mmCIF file of C-alpha atoms and ligand atoms in Angstrom:
data_model
loop_
_atom_site.group_PDB
_atom_site.id
_atom_site.type_symbol
_atom_site.label_atom_id
_atom_site.label_comp_id
_atom_site.label_asym_id
_atom_site.label_seq_id
_atom_site.Cartn_x
_atom_site.Cartn_y
_atom_site.Cartn_z
ATOM 1 C CA UNK A 1 9.060 3.077 -12.349
ATOM 2 C CA UNK A 2 9.315 4.767 -15.726
ATOM 3 C CA UNK A 3 6.764 7.330 -16.912
ATOM 4 C CA UNK A 4 5.585 6.500 -20.454
ATOM 5 C CA UNK A 5 2.853 9.141 -20.648
ATOM 6 C CA UNK A 6 5.385 11.979 -20.780
ATOM 7 C CA UNK A 7 2.952 14.466 -22.382
ATOM 8 C CA UNK A 8 0.426 13.542 -19.673
ATOM 9 C CA UNK A 9 3.007 14.106 -16.954
ATOM 10 C CA UNK A 10 4.058 17.473 -18.369
ATOM 11 C CA UNK A 11 0.408 18.518 -18.478
ATOM 12 C CA UNK A 12 0.001 17.270 -14.897
ATOM 13 C CA UNK A 13 2.913 19.419 -13.713
ATOM 14 C CA UNK A 14 1.686 22.418 -15.746
ATOM 15 C CA UNK A 15 -1.817 21.913 -14.287
ATOM 16 C CA UNK A 16 -3.381 21.718 -17.735
ATOM 17 C CA UNK A 17 -5.342 18.983 -19.514
ATOM 18 C CA UNK A 18 -3.224 16.365 -21.319
ATOM 19 C CA UNK A 19 -3.851 15.703 -25.022
ATOM 20 C CA UNK A 20 -6.000 12.941 -26.476
ATOM 21 C CA UNK A 21 -3.420 10.286 -27.343
ATOM 22 C CA UNK A 22 -3.382 7.248 -29.580
ATOM 23 C CA UNK A 23 -1.590 4.851 -27.254
ATOM 24 C CA UNK A 24 -1.737 1.883 -29.673
ATOM 25 C CA UNK A 25 -3.155 1.594 -33.226
ATOM 26 C CA UNK A 26 -6.674 0.918 -31.903
ATOM 27 C CA UNK A 27 -6.529 2.367 -28.395
ATOM 28 C CA UNK A 28 -6.851 6.013 -27.323
ATOM 29 C CA UNK A 29 -6.661 7.829 -24.000
ATOM 30 C CA UNK A 30 -8.994 10.787 -23.509
ATOM 31 C CA UNK A 31 -8.896 13.217 -20.567
ATOM 32 C CA UNK A 32 -12.445 13.904 -19.335
ATOM 33 C CA UNK A 33 -12.587 16.816 -16.843
ATOM 34 C CA UNK A 34 -13.805 16.434 -13.241
ATOM 35 C CA UNK A 35 -15.236 19.731 -11.949
ATOM 36 C CA UNK A 36 -13.725 21.136 -8.714
ATOM 37 C CA UNK A 37 -11.393 18.204 -8.141
ATOM 38 C CA UNK A 38 -7.641 18.159 -7.472
ATOM 39 C CA UNK A 39 -7.532 15.091 -9.759
ATOM 40 C CA UNK A 40 -8.707 17.418 -12.572
ATOM 41 C CA UNK A 41 -9.546 14.648 -15.097
ATOM 42 C CA UNK A 42 -10.289 10.986 -15.591
ATOM 43 C CA UNK A 43 -8.367 9.123 -18.272
ATOM 44 C CA UNK A 44 -11.025 7.470 -20.405
ATOM 45 C CA UNK A 45 -9.895 4.765 -22.819
ATOM 46 C CA UNK A 46 -11.350 3.904 -26.223
ATOM 47 C CA UNK A 47 -10.685 0.417 -27.574
ATOM 48 C CA UNK A 48 -11.682 -0.427 -31.146
ATOM 49 C CA UNK A 49 -11.868 -3.825 -32.845
ATOM 50 C CA UNK A 50 -13.602 -4.539 -36.152
ATOM 51 C CA UNK A 51 -17.010 -2.896 -36.004
ATOM 52 C CA UNK A 52 -16.920 -2.569 -32.215
ATOM 53 C CA UNK A 53 -15.800 0.307 -30.019
ATOM 54 C CA UNK A 54 -15.654 0.050 -26.242
ATOM 55 C CA UNK A 55 -15.309 3.029 -23.896
ATOM 56 C CA UNK A 56 -13.665 2.290 -20.556
ATOM 57 C CA UNK A 57 -14.714 4.733 -17.779
ATOM 58 C CA UNK A 58 -16.611 7.468 -19.671
ATOM 59 C CA UNK A 59 -15.952 9.992 -16.877
ATOM 60 C CA UNK A 60 -17.815 12.601 -14.820
ATOM 61 C CA UNK A 61 -21.313 13.555 -15.965
ATOM 62 C CA UNK A 62 -21.074 17.195 -17.059
ATOM 63 C CA UNK A 63 -21.519 19.034 -20.342
ATOM 64 C CA UNK A 64 -17.774 19.751 -20.512
ATOM 65 C CA UNK A 65 -17.124 16.058 -19.865
ATOM 66 C CA UNK A 66 -19.475 15.000 -22.635
ATOM 67 C CA UNK A 67 -17.761 17.403 -25.067
ATOM 68 C CA UNK A 68 -14.318 16.054 -24.091
ATOM 69 C CA UNK A 69 -15.512 12.482 -24.628
ATOM 70 C CA UNK A 70 -16.968 13.411 -28.037
ATOM 71 C CA UNK A 71 -13.614 15.072 -28.948
ATOM 72 C CA UNK A 72 -11.793 11.872 -28.055
ATOM 73 C CA UNK A 73 -14.184 9.758 -30.088
ATOM 74 C CA UNK A 74 -13.698 12.104 -33.034
ATOM 75 C CA UNK A 75 -9.934 11.550 -32.852
ATOM 76 C CA UNK A 76 -10.700 7.834 -33.083
ATOM 77 C CA UNK A 77 -12.910 8.499 -36.125
ATOM 78 C CA UNK A 78 -16.137 7.802 -34.263
ATOM 79 C CA UNK A 79 -19.263 9.443 -32.918
ATOM 80 C CA UNK A 80 -20.946 8.722 -29.575
ATOM 81 C CA UNK A 81 -23.578 6.778 -31.564
ATOM 82 C CA UNK A 82 -20.856 4.355 -32.776
ATOM 83 C CA UNK A 83 -20.001 3.108 -29.280
ATOM 84 C CA UNK A 84 -20.970 -0.563 -28.854
ATOM 85 C CA UNK A 85 -20.008 -1.098 -25.212
ATOM 86 C CA UNK A 86 -19.015 0.637 -21.975
ATOM 87 C CA UNK A 87 -16.901 -0.983 -19.258
ATOM 88 C CA UNK A 88 -16.479 0.723 -15.895
ATOM 89 C CA UNK A 89 -13.588 -0.180 -13.612
ATOM 90 C CA UNK A 90 -15.828 0.909 -10.706
ATOM 91 C CA UNK A 91 -18.955 2.984 -10.120
ATOM 92 C CA UNK A 92 -17.478 6.172 -8.651
ATOM 93 C CA UNK A 93 -19.010 9.160 -10.475
ATOM 94 C CA UNK A 94 -15.685 10.253 -12.018
ATOM 95 C CA UNK A 95 -15.648 6.925 -13.884
ATOM 96 C CA UNK A 96 -19.268 5.806 -14.295
ATOM 97 C CA UNK A 97 -20.986 9.219 -14.384
ATOM 98 C CA UNK A 98 -21.398 9.535 -18.160
ATOM 99 C CA UNK A 99 -22.270 5.870 -18.818
ATOM 100 C CA UNK A 100 -26.041 6.443 -18.785
ATOM 101 C CA UNK A 101 -25.852 9.323 -21.285
ATOM 102 C CA UNK A 102 -23.514 7.341 -23.533
ATOM 103 C CA UNK A 103 -25.846 4.320 -23.497
ATOM 104 C CA UNK A 104 -28.751 6.595 -24.403
ATOM 105 C CA UNK A 105 -26.831 8.067 -27.333
ATOM 106 C CA UNK A 106 -25.600 4.745 -28.703
ATOM 107 C CA UNK A 107 -27.580 1.782 -27.377
ATOM 108 C CA UNK A 108 -24.276 0.376 -26.057
ATOM 109 C CA UNK A 109 -24.234 -2.237 -23.310
ATOM 110 C CA UNK A 110 -22.688 -1.326 -19.944
ATOM 111 C CA UNK A 111 -20.468 -3.834 -18.132
ATOM 112 C CA UNK A 112 -19.175 -3.923 -14.552
ATOM 113 C CA UNK A 113 -18.267 -6.413 -11.824
ATOM 114 C CA UNK A 114 -21.276 -7.900 -9.961
ATOM 115 C CA UNK A 115 -20.142 -6.313 -6.659
ATOM 116 C CA UNK A 116 -20.463 -2.844 -8.200
ATOM 117 C CA UNK A 117 -23.993 -3.680 -9.288
ATOM 118 C CA UNK A 118 -24.719 -4.717 -5.679
ATOM 119 C CA UNK A 119 -23.520 -1.329 -4.393
ATOM 120 C CA UNK A 120 -25.757 0.522 -6.860
ATOM 121 C CA UNK A 121 -28.704 -1.689 -5.892
ATOM 122 C CA UNK A 122 -28.120 -1.151 -2.155
ATOM 123 C CA UNK A 123 -28.130 2.638 -2.569
ATOM 124 C CA UNK A 124 -31.231 2.738 -4.760
ATOM 125 C CA UNK A 125 -34.197 2.527 -2.349
ATOM 126 C CA UNK A 126 -35.683 5.956 -1.703
ATOM 127 C CA UNK A 127 -36.099 6.120 2.055
ATOM 128 C CA UNK A 128 -34.591 7.776 5.086
ATOM 129 C CA UNK A 129 -32.825 4.598 6.281
ATOM 130 C CA UNK A 130 -29.626 5.182 4.314
ATOM 131 C CA UNK A 131 -28.857 8.494 6.014
ATOM 132 C CA UNK A 132 -29.983 7.200 9.403
ATOM 133 C CA UNK A 133 -27.752 4.105 9.148
ATOM 134 C CA UNK A 134 -24.889 6.308 8.036
ATOM 135 C CA UNK A 135 -25.288 8.639 11.036
ATOM 136 C CA UNK A 136 -25.373 5.612 13.355
ATOM 137 C CA UNK A 137 -22.143 4.348 11.804
ATOM 138 C CA UNK A 138 -20.460 7.762 12.185
ATOM 139 C CA UNK A 139 -21.501 7.794 15.869
ATOM 140 C CA UNK A 140 -19.869 4.381 16.360
ATOM 141 C CA UNK A 141 -16.703 5.831 14.798
ATOM 142 C CA UNK A 142 -16.775 8.502 17.533
ATOM 143 C CA UNK A 143 -17.684 11.448 15.306
ATOM 144 C CA UNK A 144 -19.438 14.159 17.391
ATOM 145 C CA UNK A 145 -23.038 14.809 16.335
ATOM 146 C CA UNK A 146 -22.457 18.333 15.007
ATOM 147 C CA UNK A 147 -19.567 17.119 12.800
ATOM 148 C CA UNK A 148 -21.460 13.975 11.728
ATOM 149 C CA UNK A 149 -24.307 16.043 10.294
ATOM 150 C CA UNK A 150 -21.838 17.491 7.786
ATOM 151 C CA UNK A 151 -20.156 14.179 6.942
ATOM 152 C CA UNK A 152 -23.182 11.913 6.487
ATOM 153 C CA UNK A 153 -24.356 10.943 3.042
ATOM 154 C CA UNK A 154 -26.761 13.550 1.640
ATOM 155 C CA UNK A 155 -29.959 13.196 -0.373
ATOM 156 C CA UNK A 156 -28.213 15.098 -3.128
ATOM 157 C CA UNK A 157 -25.384 12.562 -3.311
ATOM 158 C CA UNK A 158 -27.854 9.657 -3.191
ATOM 159 C CA UNK A 159 -29.884 11.193 -6.018
ATOM 160 C CA UNK A 160 -26.730 11.403 -8.147
ATOM 161 C CA UNK A 161 -25.960 7.735 -7.409
ATOM 162 C CA UNK A 162 -29.516 6.718 -8.291
ATOM 163 C CA UNK A 163 -29.165 8.453 -11.659
ATOM 164 C CA UNK A 164 -26.208 6.266 -12.584
ATOM 165 C CA UNK A 165 -26.700 3.383 -14.997
ATOM 166 C CA UNK A 166 -27.317 -0.205 -13.943
ATOM 167 C CA UNK A 167 -25.270 -2.751 -15.925
ATOM 168 C CA UNK A 168 -26.406 -4.877 -18.886
ATOM 169 C CA UNK A 169 -23.386 -7.177 -18.687
ATOM 170 C CA UNK A 170 -21.622 -8.545 -15.589
ATOM 171 C CA UNK A 171 -17.884 -9.150 -15.824
ATOM 172 C CA UNK A 172 -16.366 -11.594 -13.356
ATOM 173 C CA UNK A 173 -12.682 -12.247 -12.702
ATOM 174 C CA UNK A 174 -10.966 -13.692 -15.783
ATOM 175 C CA UNK A 175 -13.846 -13.040 -18.183
ATOM 176 C CA UNK A 176 -13.306 -11.412 -21.576
ATOM 177 C CA UNK A 177 -14.879 -8.075 -22.485
ATOM 178 C CA UNK A 178 -17.385 -8.779 -25.313
ATOM 179 C CA UNK A 179 -15.303 -7.149 -28.047
ATOM 180 C CA UNK A 180 -14.765 -9.686 -30.853
ATOM 181 C CA UNK A 181 -11.258 -9.668 -32.301
ATOM 182 C CA UNK A 182 -9.640 -8.363 -29.148
ATOM 183 C CA UNK A 183 -8.703 -10.107 -25.906
ATOM 184 C CA UNK A 184 -9.414 -7.732 -23.037
ATOM 185 C CA UNK A 185 -9.704 -9.678 -19.800
ATOM 186 C CA UNK A 186 -11.233 -8.545 -16.510
ATOM 187 C CA UNK A 187 -8.970 -8.789 -13.447
ATOM 188 C CA UNK A 188 -10.932 -8.398 -10.205
ATOM 189 C CA UNK A 189 -9.057 -6.086 -7.817
ATOM 190 C CA UNK A 190 -11.333 -5.319 -4.830
ATOM 191 C CA UNK A 191 -10.122 -2.690 -2.324
ATOM 192 C CA UNK A 192 -10.786 0.836 -3.599
ATOM 193 C CA UNK A 193 -14.316 -0.480 -4.183
ATOM 194 C CA UNK A 194 -15.627 -4.052 -3.691
ATOM 195 C CA UNK A 195 -15.975 -4.739 -7.418
ATOM 196 C CA UNK A 196 -13.077 -2.767 -8.854
ATOM 197 C CA UNK A 197 -11.781 -4.211 -12.128
ATOM 198 C CA UNK A 198 -8.489 -3.809 -13.952
ATOM 199 C CA UNK A 199 -8.521 -4.748 -17.645
ATOM 200 C CA UNK A 200 -5.698 -6.676 -19.289
ATOM 201 C CA UNK A 201 -5.263 -6.077 -23.017
ATOM 202 C CA UNK A 202 -3.296 -9.217 -23.729
ATOM 203 C CA UNK A 203 -1.899 -8.697 -27.249
ATOM 204 C CA UNK A 204 -0.728 -5.119 -26.614
ATOM 205 C CA UNK A 205 0.649 -5.807 -23.139
ATOM 206 C CA UNK A 206 -1.459 -3.144 -21.439
ATOM 207 C CA UNK A 207 -3.131 -3.096 -18.046
ATOM 208 C CA UNK A 208 -5.904 -0.550 -17.512
ATOM 209 C CA UNK A 209 -5.616 -0.027 -13.776
ATOM 210 C CA UNK A 210 -8.595 2.255 -13.001
ATOM 211 C CA UNK A 211 -7.997 3.683 -9.519
ATOM 212 C CA UNK A 212 -6.391 0.480 -8.181
ATOM 213 C CA UNK A 213 -2.855 1.634 -8.925
ATOM 214 C CA UNK A 214 -1.971 5.225 -9.866
ATOM 215 C CA UNK A 215 1.588 6.468 -10.436
ATOM 216 C CA UNK A 216 1.628 9.249 -7.830
ATOM 217 C CA UNK A 217 -1.184 9.111 -5.307
ATOM 218 C CA UNK A 218 -2.334 6.258 -3.103
ATOM 219 C CA UNK A 219 -6.025 5.527 -3.768
ATOM 220 C CA UNK A 220 -8.420 5.882 -0.865
ATOM 221 C CA UNK A 221 -9.068 2.528 0.793
ATOM 222 C CA UNK A 222 -11.943 3.220 3.096
ATOM 223 C CA UNK A 223 -14.099 1.374 5.552
ATOM 224 C CA UNK A 224 -17.715 2.227 4.806
ATOM 225 C CA UNK A 225 -20.863 1.471 6.719
ATOM 226 C CA UNK A 226 -22.136 -0.830 3.934
ATOM 227 C CA UNK A 227 -19.043 -2.992 3.378
ATOM 228 C CA UNK A 228 -19.083 -6.671 4.222
ATOM 229 C CA UNK A 229 -15.398 -7.397 3.580
ATOM 230 C CA UNK A 230 -12.498 -5.547 5.227
ATOM 231 C CA UNK A 231 -11.253 -3.358 2.358
ATOM 232 C CA UNK A 232 -7.572 -3.029 3.276
ATOM 233 C CA UNK A 233 -6.969 -6.790 3.372
ATOM 234 C CA UNK A 234 -8.718 -7.051 -0.001
ATOM 235 C CA UNK A 235 -6.683 -4.163 -1.394
ATOM 236 C CA UNK A 236 -3.319 -5.562 -0.278
ATOM 237 C CA UNK A 237 -4.228 -8.918 -1.836
ATOM 238 C CA UNK A 238 -5.255 -7.166 -5.065
ATOM 239 C CA UNK A 239 -1.935 -5.299 -5.107
ATOM 240 C CA UNK A 240 0.016 -8.563 -4.915
ATOM 241 C CA UNK A 241 -2.110 -9.891 -7.777
ATOM 242 C CA UNK A 242 -1.309 -6.936 -10.011
ATOM 243 C CA UNK A 243 2.467 -7.089 -9.399
ATOM 244 C CA UNK A 244 2.446 -10.135 -11.705
ATOM 245 C CA UNK A 245 1.596 -7.812 -14.640
ATOM 246 C CA UNK A 246 4.979 -6.101 -14.413
ATOM 247 C CA UNK A 247 5.626 -6.533 -18.158
ATOM 248 C CA UNK A 248 2.518 -4.529 -19.012
ATOM 249 C CA UNK A 249 2.362 -0.766 -19.475
ATOM 250 C CA UNK A 250 -0.018 0.640 -16.846
ATOM 251 C CA UNK A 251 -2.876 2.810 -18.134
ATOM 252 C CA UNK A 252 -4.342 4.403 -14.991
ATOM 253 C CA UNK A 253 -7.658 6.195 -14.494
ATOM 254 C CA UNK A 254 -5.879 9.453 -13.494
ATOM 255 C CA UNK A 255 -2.461 11.138 -13.778
ATOM 256 C CA UNK A 256 -0.224 9.412 -16.397
ATOM 257 C CA UNK A 257 0.871 6.124 -17.998
ATOM 258 C CA UNK A 258 3.890 4.273 -16.675
ATOM 259 C CA UNK A 259 5.911 1.072 -16.704
ATOM 260 C CA UNK A 260 6.979 -0.740 -13.532
ATOM 261 C CA UNK A 261 3.844 -2.060 -11.839
ATOM 262 C CA UNK A 262 5.795 -4.324 -9.475
ATOM 263 C CA UNK A 263 7.824 -1.306 -8.251
ATOM 264 C CA UNK A 264 4.696 0.761 -7.765
ATOM 265 C CA UNK A 265 3.022 -2.105 -5.886
ATOM 266 C CA UNK A 266 6.030 -2.336 -3.536
ATOM 267 C CA UNK A 267 5.749 1.397 -2.823
ATOM 268 C CA UNK A 268 2.028 1.141 -2.087
ATOM 269 C CA UNK A 269 2.487 -1.894 0.190
ATOM 270 C CA UNK A 270 5.200 0.010 2.079
ATOM 271 C CA UNK A 271 2.900 3.052 2.347
ATOM 272 C CA UNK A 272 0.180 0.983 4.023
ATOM 273 C CA UNK A 273 2.678 -0.713 6.342
ATOM 274 C CA UNK A 274 3.929 2.722 7.463
ATOM 275 C CA UNK A 275 0.338 3.845 7.957
ATOM 276 C CA UNK A 276 -0.356 0.791 10.135
ATOM 277 C CA UNK A 277 2.755 1.512 12.225
ATOM 278 C CA UNK A 278 1.614 5.119 12.623
ATOM 279 C CA UNK A 279 -1.810 4.001 13.888
ATOM 280 C CA UNK A 280 -0.181 1.689 16.445
ATOM 281 C CA UNK A 281 2.129 4.490 17.620
ATOM 282 C CA UNK A 282 -0.865 6.828 18.073
ATOM 283 C CA UNK A 283 -2.749 4.253 20.167
ATOM 284 C CA UNK A 284 0.347 3.516 22.273
ATOM 285 C CA UNK A 285 0.665 7.241 22.992
ATOM 286 C CA UNK A 286 -2.985 8.161 23.488
ATOM 287 C CA UNK A 287 -4.480 5.062 25.078
ATOM 288 C CA UNK A 288 -7.818 3.656 23.854
ATOM 289 C CA UNK A 289 -9.217 5.870 21.085
ATOM 290 C CA UNK A 290 -12.049 6.029 18.606
ATOM 291 C CA UNK A 291 -11.541 5.925 14.848
ATOM 292 C CA UNK A 292 -12.330 9.646 14.719
ATOM 293 C CA UNK A 293 -9.643 10.448 17.323
ATOM 294 C CA UNK A 294 -7.068 8.388 15.423
ATOM 295 C CA UNK A 295 -8.064 10.117 12.162
ATOM 296 C CA UNK A 296 -7.235 13.532 13.591
ATOM 297 C CA UNK A 297 -3.865 12.325 14.951
ATOM 298 C CA UNK A 298 -2.685 10.735 11.699
ATOM 299 C CA UNK A 299 -0.363 12.748 9.468
ATOM 300 C CA UNK A 300 -2.033 14.179 6.359
ATOM 301 C CA UNK A 301 0.029 15.636 3.539
ATOM 302 C CA UNK A 302 -1.190 19.190 4.089
ATOM 303 C CA UNK A 303 -2.144 18.828 7.766
ATOM 304 C CA UNK A 304 -5.476 17.871 9.350
ATOM 305 C CA UNK A 305 -6.740 21.470 9.302
ATOM 306 C CA UNK A 306 -6.600 21.462 5.498
ATOM 307 C CA UNK A 307 -8.642 18.231 5.341
ATOM 308 C CA UNK A 308 -12.137 19.643 4.971
ATOM 309 C CA UNK A 309 -15.625 18.665 3.823
ATOM 310 C CA UNK A 310 -15.950 15.298 2.151
ATOM 311 C CA UNK A 311 -12.195 14.711 2.481
ATOM 312 C CA UNK A 312 -12.762 14.298 6.247
ATOM 313 C CA UNK A 313 -15.120 11.471 5.454
ATOM 314 C CA UNK A 314 -12.524 9.811 3.217
ATOM 315 C CA UNK A 315 -9.872 10.311 5.919
ATOM 316 C CA UNK A 316 -12.081 8.704 8.564
ATOM 317 C CA UNK A 317 -12.829 5.794 6.242
ATOM 318 C CA UNK A 318 -9.110 5.316 5.626
ATOM 319 C CA UNK A 319 -8.244 5.347 9.336
ATOM 320 C CA UNK A 320 -11.148 2.939 9.933
ATOM 321 C CA UNK A 321 -9.847 0.561 7.269
ATOM 322 C CA UNK A 322 -6.404 0.473 8.927
ATOM 323 C CA UNK A 323 -7.871 -0.021 12.421
ATOM 324 C CA UNK A 324 -10.041 -2.884 11.194
ATOM 325 C CA UNK A 325 -7.064 -4.444 9.417
ATOM 326 C CA UNK A 326 -4.888 -4.198 12.547
ATOM 327 C CA UNK A 327 -7.680 -5.561 14.744
ATOM 328 C CA UNK A 328 -8.160 -8.541 12.387
ATOM 329 C CA UNK A 329 -4.412 -9.196 12.558
ATOM 330 C CA UNK A 330 -4.474 -9.036 16.384
ATOM 331 C CA UNK A 331 -2.166 -5.995 16.378
ATOM 332 C CA UNK A 332 -4.725 -3.745 18.079
ATOM 333 C CA UNK A 333 -7.621 -4.659 20.380
ATOM 334 C CA UNK A 334 -11.119 -3.504 19.519
ATOM 335 C CA UNK A 335 -13.653 -3.082 22.293
ATOM 336 C CA UNK A 336 -17.221 -3.521 21.150
ATOM 337 C CA UNK A 337 -19.394 -0.498 21.675
ATOM 338 C CA UNK A 338 -21.869 -0.515 24.524
ATOM 339 C CA UNK A 339 -25.226 0.998 23.707
ATOM 340 C CA UNK A 340 -24.760 4.619 22.681
ATOM 341 C CA UNK A 341 -20.971 4.436 22.982
ATOM 342 C CA UNK A 342 -18.467 4.515 20.108
ATOM 343 C CA UNK A 343 -16.074 1.631 19.295
ATOM 344 C CA UNK A 344 -12.635 2.075 20.823
ATOM 345 C CA UNK A 345 -9.267 0.640 19.851
ATOM 346 C CA UNK A 346 -6.220 0.027 22.018
ATOM 347 C CA UNK A 347 -2.643 -0.992 21.355
ATOM 348 C CA UNK A 348 -1.767 -4.573 22.256
ATOM 349 C CA UNK A 349 1.227 -4.645 24.565
HETATM 350 ZN ZN1 ZN B 1 -11.220 7.930 -9.868
#
């Protein structure tokens, strides 16, 4: 792996915001701040062609974020009103948050993968069922009631999701972004979310990787109550797919640009294999355990006690994804929950 975004990396190490950069003659990267997040910023990309200008992942919806986006557009000689299209790699608020405001300011279309639209649609109805279903799922994971109350999806979070824009354009695997004069192709990489997209800029040899592959951290691959497909299997398959773009420079959604996608993919595959081995070792030691018990036994970079708040939810989802993956592969045995009891997993000897 070779870091190409050296100014971005220096800024990362100095804990400051990287500069707006012109990565290619008609392509810019713009850091858009994320409030109260260790990730600090999303890398938003601007792609121009003829009279069109597409913004990829406008970033978190805040006033500071909007100003940062406007700064980036100014560097590209444009105003928010000049934007003709928005593409989101996925609908997490640090990527899709500002899309609605940008569409309002410009009349731009918004594009995403159909599976992301489905997630937005599923979370839209205004009723108590979403939180109730979520609490039921947490109980099946073995989370004690008093802890579950703090981990379950909140009305506040659901309101934020409901405020996010629905798409005008759906982009399936292999389809071109509607930007005449430029070949930017959607590559479907489910795992981090069901409809995550990478974007391949063919003539410039660039791959916009969203959160699928980042140079330093491993993206959260989590089992959620509303997922149909096991996410880790999907993610590992999507990693193999992206290794074929090794010639391309990787333009990630966070951190910094780099070359060496195949190397990075190998590291991420190895990371998940180690994680699977760790889960099996925990079950062999502890006997049958719930997902919540396994979550607390797993090693976390700064220790379980420093995993707090929403990060506990992400940690549980990650452990759940590995347990499901191992159960599907026949490497652990899952016992179906009896009424009122959580699911338990055991090592297969
Ligand atoms: Zn992100």
